[in-house]
XYZ file of C-alpha atoms in Angstrom:
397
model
C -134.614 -1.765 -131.732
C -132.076 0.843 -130.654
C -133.268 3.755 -128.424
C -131.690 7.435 -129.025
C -129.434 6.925 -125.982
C -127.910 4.216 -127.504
C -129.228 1.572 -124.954
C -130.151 -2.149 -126.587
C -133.328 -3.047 -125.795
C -134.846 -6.884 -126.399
C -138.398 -6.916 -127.570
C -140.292 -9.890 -127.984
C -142.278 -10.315 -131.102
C -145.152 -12.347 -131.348
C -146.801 -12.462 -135.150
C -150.792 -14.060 -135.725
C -151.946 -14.550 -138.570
C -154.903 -12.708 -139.013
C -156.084 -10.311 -141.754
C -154.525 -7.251 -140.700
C -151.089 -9.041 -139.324
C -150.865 -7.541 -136.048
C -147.819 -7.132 -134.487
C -147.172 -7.945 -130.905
C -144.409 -6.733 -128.870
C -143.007 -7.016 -125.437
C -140.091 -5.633 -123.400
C -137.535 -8.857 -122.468
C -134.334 -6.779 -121.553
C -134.493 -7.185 -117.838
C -134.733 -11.142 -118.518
C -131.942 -11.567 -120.813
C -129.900 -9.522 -118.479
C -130.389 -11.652 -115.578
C -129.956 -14.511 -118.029
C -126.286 -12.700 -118.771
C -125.541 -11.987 -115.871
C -126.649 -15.705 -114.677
C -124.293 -17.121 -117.482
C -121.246 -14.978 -116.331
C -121.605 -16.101 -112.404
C -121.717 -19.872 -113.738
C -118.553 -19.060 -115.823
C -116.735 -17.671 -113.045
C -118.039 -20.235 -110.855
C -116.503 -22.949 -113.126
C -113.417 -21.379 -114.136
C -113.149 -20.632 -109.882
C -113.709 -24.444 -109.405
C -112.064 -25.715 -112.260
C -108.793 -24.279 -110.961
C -109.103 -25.560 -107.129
C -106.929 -28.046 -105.983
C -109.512 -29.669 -103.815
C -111.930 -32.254 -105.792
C -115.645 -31.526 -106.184
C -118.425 -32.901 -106.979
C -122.090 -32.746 -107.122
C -125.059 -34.888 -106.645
C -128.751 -34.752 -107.008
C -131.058 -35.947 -104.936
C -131.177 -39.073 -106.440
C -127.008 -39.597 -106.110
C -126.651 -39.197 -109.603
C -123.719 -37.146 -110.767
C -124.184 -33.531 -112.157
C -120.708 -32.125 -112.144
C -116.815 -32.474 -111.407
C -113.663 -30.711 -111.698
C -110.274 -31.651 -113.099
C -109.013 -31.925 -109.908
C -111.297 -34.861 -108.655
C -111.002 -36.301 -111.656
C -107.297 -36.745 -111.094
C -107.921 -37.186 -107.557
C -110.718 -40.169 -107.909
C -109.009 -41.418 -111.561
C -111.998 -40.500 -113.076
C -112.058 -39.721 -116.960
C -112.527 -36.166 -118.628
C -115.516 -37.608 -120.484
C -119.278 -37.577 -119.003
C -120.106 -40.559 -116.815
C -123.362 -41.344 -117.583
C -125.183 -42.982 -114.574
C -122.525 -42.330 -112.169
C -123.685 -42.638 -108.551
C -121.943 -41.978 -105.187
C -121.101 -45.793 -104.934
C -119.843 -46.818 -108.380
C -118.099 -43.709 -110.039
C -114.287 -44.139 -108.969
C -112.081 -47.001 -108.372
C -111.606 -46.453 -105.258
C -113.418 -48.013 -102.458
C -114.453 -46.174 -98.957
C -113.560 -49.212 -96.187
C -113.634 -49.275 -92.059
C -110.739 -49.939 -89.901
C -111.095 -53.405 -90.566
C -111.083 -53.039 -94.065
C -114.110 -54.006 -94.909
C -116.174 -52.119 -97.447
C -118.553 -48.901 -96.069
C -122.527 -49.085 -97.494
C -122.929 -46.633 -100.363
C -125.494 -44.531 -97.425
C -122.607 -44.391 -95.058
C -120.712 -42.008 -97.354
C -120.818 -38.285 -96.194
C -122.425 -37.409 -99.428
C -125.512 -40.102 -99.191
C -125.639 -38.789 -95.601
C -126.409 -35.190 -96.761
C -128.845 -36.430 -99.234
C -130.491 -38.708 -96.415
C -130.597 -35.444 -94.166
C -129.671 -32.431 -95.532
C -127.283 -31.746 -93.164
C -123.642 -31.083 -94.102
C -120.753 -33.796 -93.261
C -117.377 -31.704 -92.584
C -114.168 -33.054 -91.675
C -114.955 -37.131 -92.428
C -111.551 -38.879 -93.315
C -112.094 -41.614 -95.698
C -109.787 -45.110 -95.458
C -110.186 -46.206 -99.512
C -108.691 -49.204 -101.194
C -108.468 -49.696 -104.919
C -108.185 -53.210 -106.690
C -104.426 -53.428 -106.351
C -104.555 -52.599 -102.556
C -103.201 -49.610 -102.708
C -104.441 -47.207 -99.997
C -105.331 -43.687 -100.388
C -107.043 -41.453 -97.528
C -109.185 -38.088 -98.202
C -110.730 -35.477 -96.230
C -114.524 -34.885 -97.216
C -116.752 -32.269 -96.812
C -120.151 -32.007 -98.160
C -122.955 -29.749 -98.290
C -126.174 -29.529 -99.121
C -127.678 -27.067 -101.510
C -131.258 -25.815 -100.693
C -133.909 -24.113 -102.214
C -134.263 -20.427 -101.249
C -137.750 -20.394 -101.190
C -139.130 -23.657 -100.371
C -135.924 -25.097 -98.579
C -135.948 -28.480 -100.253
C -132.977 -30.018 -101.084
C -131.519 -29.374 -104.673
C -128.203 -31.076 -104.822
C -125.264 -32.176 -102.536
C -121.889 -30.478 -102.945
C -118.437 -32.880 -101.787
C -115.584 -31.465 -101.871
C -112.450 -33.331 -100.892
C -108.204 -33.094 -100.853
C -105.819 -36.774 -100.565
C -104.436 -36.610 -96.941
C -102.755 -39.532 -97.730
C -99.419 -37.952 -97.299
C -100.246 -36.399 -93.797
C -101.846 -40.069 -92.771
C -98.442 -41.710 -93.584
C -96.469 -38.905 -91.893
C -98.624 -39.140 -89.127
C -98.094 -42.757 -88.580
C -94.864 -42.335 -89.218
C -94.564 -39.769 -86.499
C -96.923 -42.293 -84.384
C -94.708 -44.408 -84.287
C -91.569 -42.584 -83.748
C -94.096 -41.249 -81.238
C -94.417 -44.602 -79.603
C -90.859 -46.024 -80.353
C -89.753 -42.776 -78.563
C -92.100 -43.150 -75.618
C -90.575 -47.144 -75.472
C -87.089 -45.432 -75.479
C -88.795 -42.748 -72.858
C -90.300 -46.027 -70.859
C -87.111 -47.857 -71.032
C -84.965 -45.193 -70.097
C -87.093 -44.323 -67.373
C -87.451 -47.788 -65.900
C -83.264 -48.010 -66.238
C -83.278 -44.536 -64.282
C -85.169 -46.600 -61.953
C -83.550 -49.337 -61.616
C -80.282 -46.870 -61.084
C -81.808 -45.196 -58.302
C -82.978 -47.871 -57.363
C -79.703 -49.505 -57.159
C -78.257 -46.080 -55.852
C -80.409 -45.615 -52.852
C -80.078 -49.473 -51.979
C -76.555 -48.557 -52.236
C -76.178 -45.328 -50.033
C -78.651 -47.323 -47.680
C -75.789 -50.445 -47.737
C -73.082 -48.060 -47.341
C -75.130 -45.975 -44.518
C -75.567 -49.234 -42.842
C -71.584 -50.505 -43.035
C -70.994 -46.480 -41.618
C -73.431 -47.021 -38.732
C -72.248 -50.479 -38.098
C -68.223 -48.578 -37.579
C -67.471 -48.766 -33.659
C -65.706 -45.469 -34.255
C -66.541 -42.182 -35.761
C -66.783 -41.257 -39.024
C -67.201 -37.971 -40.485
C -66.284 -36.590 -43.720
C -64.846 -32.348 -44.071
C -64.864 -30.867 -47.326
C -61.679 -28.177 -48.241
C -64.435 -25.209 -46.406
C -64.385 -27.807 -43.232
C -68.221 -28.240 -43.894
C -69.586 -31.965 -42.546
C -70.867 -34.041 -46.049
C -70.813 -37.285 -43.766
C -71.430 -38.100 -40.519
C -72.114 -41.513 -38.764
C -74.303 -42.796 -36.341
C -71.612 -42.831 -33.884
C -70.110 -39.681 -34.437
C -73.495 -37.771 -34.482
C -74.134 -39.970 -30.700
C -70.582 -38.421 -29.805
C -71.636 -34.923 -30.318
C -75.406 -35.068 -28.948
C -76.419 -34.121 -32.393
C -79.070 -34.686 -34.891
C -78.105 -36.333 -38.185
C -79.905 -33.436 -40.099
C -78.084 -30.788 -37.851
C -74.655 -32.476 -38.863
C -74.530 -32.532 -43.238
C -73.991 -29.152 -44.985
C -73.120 -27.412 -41.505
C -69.170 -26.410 -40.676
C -66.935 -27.746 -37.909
C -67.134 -24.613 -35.959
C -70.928 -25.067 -35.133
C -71.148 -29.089 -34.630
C -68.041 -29.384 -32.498
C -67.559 -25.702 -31.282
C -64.785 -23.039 -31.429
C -62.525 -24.265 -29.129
C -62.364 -27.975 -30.414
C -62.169 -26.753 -33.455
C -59.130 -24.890 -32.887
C -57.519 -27.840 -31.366
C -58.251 -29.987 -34.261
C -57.704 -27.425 -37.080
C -53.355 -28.593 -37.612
C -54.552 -32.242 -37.912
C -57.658 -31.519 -40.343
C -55.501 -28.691 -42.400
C -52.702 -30.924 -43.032
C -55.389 -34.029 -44.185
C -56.765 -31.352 -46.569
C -53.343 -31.026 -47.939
C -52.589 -34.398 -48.810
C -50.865 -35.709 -45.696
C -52.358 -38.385 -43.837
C -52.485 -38.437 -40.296
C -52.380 -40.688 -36.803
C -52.562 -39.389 -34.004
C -54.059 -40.256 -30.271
C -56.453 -37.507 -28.448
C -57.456 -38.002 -24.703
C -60.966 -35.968 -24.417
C -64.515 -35.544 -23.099
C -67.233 -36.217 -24.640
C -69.570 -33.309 -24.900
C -72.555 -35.185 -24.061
C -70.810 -36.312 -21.020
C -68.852 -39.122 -19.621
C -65.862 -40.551 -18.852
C -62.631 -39.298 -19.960
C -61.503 -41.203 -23.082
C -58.707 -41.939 -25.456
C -59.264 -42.219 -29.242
C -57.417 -43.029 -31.858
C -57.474 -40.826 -34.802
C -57.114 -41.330 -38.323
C -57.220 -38.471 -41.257
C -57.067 -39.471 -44.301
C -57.399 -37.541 -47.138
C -60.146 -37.671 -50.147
C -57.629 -37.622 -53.272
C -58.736 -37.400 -56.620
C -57.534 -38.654 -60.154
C -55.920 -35.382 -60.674
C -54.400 -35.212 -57.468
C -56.524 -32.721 -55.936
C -57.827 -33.341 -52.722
C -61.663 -32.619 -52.179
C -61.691 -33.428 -48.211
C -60.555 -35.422 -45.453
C -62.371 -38.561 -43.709
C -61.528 -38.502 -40.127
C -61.828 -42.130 -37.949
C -62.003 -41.786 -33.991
C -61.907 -45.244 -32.201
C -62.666 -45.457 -28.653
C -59.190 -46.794 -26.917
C -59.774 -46.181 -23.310
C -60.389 -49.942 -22.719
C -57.238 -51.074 -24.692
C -55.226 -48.708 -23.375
C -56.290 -49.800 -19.638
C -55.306 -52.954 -20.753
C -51.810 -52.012 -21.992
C -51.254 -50.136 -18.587
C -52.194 -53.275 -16.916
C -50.172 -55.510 -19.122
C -46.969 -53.366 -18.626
C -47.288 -52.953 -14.866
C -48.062 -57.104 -15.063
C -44.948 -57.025 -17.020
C -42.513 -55.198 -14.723
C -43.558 -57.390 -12.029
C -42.905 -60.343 -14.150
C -39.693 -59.222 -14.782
C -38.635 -58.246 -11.017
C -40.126 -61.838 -10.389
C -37.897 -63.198 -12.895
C -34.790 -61.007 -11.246
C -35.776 -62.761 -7.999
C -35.475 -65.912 -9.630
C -32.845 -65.628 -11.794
C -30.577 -64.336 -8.746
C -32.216 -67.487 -6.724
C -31.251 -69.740 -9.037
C -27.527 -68.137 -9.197
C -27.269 -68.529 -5.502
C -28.501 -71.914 -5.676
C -26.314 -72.886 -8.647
C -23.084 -71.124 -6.429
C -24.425 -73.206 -3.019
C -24.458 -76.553 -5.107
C -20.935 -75.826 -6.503
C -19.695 -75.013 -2.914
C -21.081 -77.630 -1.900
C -19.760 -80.245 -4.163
C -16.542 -79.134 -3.791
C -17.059 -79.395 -0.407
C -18.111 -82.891 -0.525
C -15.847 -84.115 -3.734
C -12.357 -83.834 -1.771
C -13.165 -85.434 1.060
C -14.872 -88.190 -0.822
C -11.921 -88.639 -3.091
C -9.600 -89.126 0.022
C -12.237 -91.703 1.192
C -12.069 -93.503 -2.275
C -8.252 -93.231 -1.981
C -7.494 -94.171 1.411
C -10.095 -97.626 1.310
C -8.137 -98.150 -2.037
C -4.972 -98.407 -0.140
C -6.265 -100.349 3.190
C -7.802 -102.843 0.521
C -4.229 -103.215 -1.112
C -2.959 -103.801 2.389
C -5.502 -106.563 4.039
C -5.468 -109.778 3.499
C -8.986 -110.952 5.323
C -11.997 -111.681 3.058
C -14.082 -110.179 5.680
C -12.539 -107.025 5.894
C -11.782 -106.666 2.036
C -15.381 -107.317 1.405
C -16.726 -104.060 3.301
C -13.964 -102.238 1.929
C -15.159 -102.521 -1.364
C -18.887 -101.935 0.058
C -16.932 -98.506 1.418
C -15.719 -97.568 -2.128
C -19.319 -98.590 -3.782
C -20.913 -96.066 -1.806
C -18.186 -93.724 -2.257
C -18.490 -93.610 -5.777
C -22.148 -93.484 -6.050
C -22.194 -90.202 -4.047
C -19.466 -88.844 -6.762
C -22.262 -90.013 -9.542
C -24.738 -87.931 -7.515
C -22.700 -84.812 -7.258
């Protein structure tokens, strides 16, 4: 029937069969409107899921399948047609397993859980395994779907995407990750060892510094201390600490400063220096004399970044050489003495065998002649005796 405003109206027309054929009628438009209107929110609700890249599905209560969409039919491998009897546990080819790889219980599955419960399961990644191995990983959320009125449980919604992309570049980047943490850990230990090696090192070389029986001190181009000594540091009266990073000016004062400056200046420049310095030391003491060494700090490229200055204590060794040269002049007067001793003695003997020679020769000559002359063993036998003697004392001379 059509009203004058044009409206459609349904009316429901029940006939009985009685003598006068009554008609009965009754007004069914607000129903088949809500029926319409029913039918359009299930056709947008399909077309809506049909086109959603995530895979759902629901189940009754039972587990049974009611519904999927393309895209967990591609997802699962599942075919377009129905799948009569498909439950949670048997309706795709691939298998939910643990970490072990073992197979998870059909009621461990988020949707049997919401069925169990009817509480939703959100965020549960699934490990699954097909029959060739091949892994695959999803991300599963389900919910249930209760009665408005009574609250009972109608059906359970799963929806899922493949996160088996992100799992692979996640473990990828896991183990870059831990690769890069070895590298990290190995570097670390090798910066380490380094400083180990580089404060065993400075200690070593701190030690052979110390052990110096001289001063050592190191002046950068600004005459600023970088290196100081045990020994140097005792010189002064100073702390170590109150020695590296401060100038020359402050640890030695202005006035020894000044009379070191030429020495350290020309050092800075390249030319080495040796020179003696008789001083007091400022703590207090005896007068000393050191011996001084600058040498400068020259790089590869020629420049000169400081000067290491050496101070050894002399006093004793020059003492000695004092010593040793007055020993020496009075070694060599001594030897005057004796050399003009053994000239006078050398002109005596010479005098004196002259002396001795002529007469001795005339002796020799004259018992010569007297033997030449007598004619009595007797006496010719202590002339020879004479001559004997005579030439003996020549052999002596």
């Amino acid at each position: 029937f059509s009203s004058r405003r044009r409206h459609t109206r349904y009316i429901s027309v029940t006939g009985v069969q009685t003598c006068a054929l009554p008609i009965l009628a009754r007004d069914i438009t607000e129903r088949e409107r809500a029926e319409r209107t029913l039918r359009q929110s299930e056709a947008h609700y399909r077309s809506v899921v049909s086109v959603l890249s995530e895979g759902v599905t629901v189940f009754d209560p039972q587990g049974r399948l009611l519904s999927r969409n393309a895209a967990a039919n591609r997802l699962l491998g599942l075919p377009e047609a129905d799948l009569p009897g498909a439950t949670l546990g048997t309706m795709s080819e691939w298998q939910a397993v643990d970490a072990e790889g073992q197979p998870l219980p059909p009621e461990a599955l988020p949707g049997a859980r919401v069925l169990a419960s009817a509480q939703p399961q959100r965020g549960v990644e699934l490990r699954t395994l097909n029959a060739r191995g091949e892994e695959r990983w999803f991300l599963v959320n389900s919910e249930p779907v209760l009665d408005p009125n009574d609250g009972h449980l109608l059906a359970a919604v799963t929806s899922f995407t493949d996160i088996t992309g992100q799992r692979r570049l996640m473990a990828e980047l896991a183990q870059h990750q831990h690769h890069l943490q070895e590298s990290v850990d190995q570097r670390t230990a090798e910066l380490r060892r380094a400083n180990a090696d580089l404060a065993e090192a400075g200690r070593f070389i701190r030690e052979i510094a110390d052990s110096i029986p001289g001063r050592l001190v190191y002046w950068d181009q600004d005459f600023v201390c970088r290196f100081a000594n045990r020994e140097f540091c005792a010189w002064w009266n100073v702390r170590p600490e109150a020695t590296v990073g401060h100038p020359a000016r402050t640890i030695m004062g202005e006035s020894y400063f000044e009379r070191m400056r030429p020495e350290l200046a020309a050092g800075l420049a390249g030319r080495a220096q040796r020179y003696e310095r008789v001083s007091m030391p400022p703590a207090g003491g005896a007068v000393q004399t050191s011996q001084v060494h600058c040498v400068p700090d020259t790089r590869p490229d020629g420049s000169v970044a400081g000067v290491f200055v050496l101070a050894f204590d002399i006093t004793a060794l020059k003492r000695v050489e004092s010593e040793l040269q007055r020993a020496n002049a009075e070694l060599t007067l001594a030897r005057d003495r004796a050399e003009g001793a053994n000239r006078a003695k050398s002109a005596f003997l010479a005098n004196m065998s002259h002396e001795i020679r002529t007469p001795m020769n005339a002796i020799i000559g004259l018992t010569h002649l007297l033997e030449r002359e007598l004619e009595a063993p007797q006496q010719r036998e202590r002339l020879q005796k004479v001559t004997a003697s005579a030439q003996h004392l020549l052999q002596i001379l």
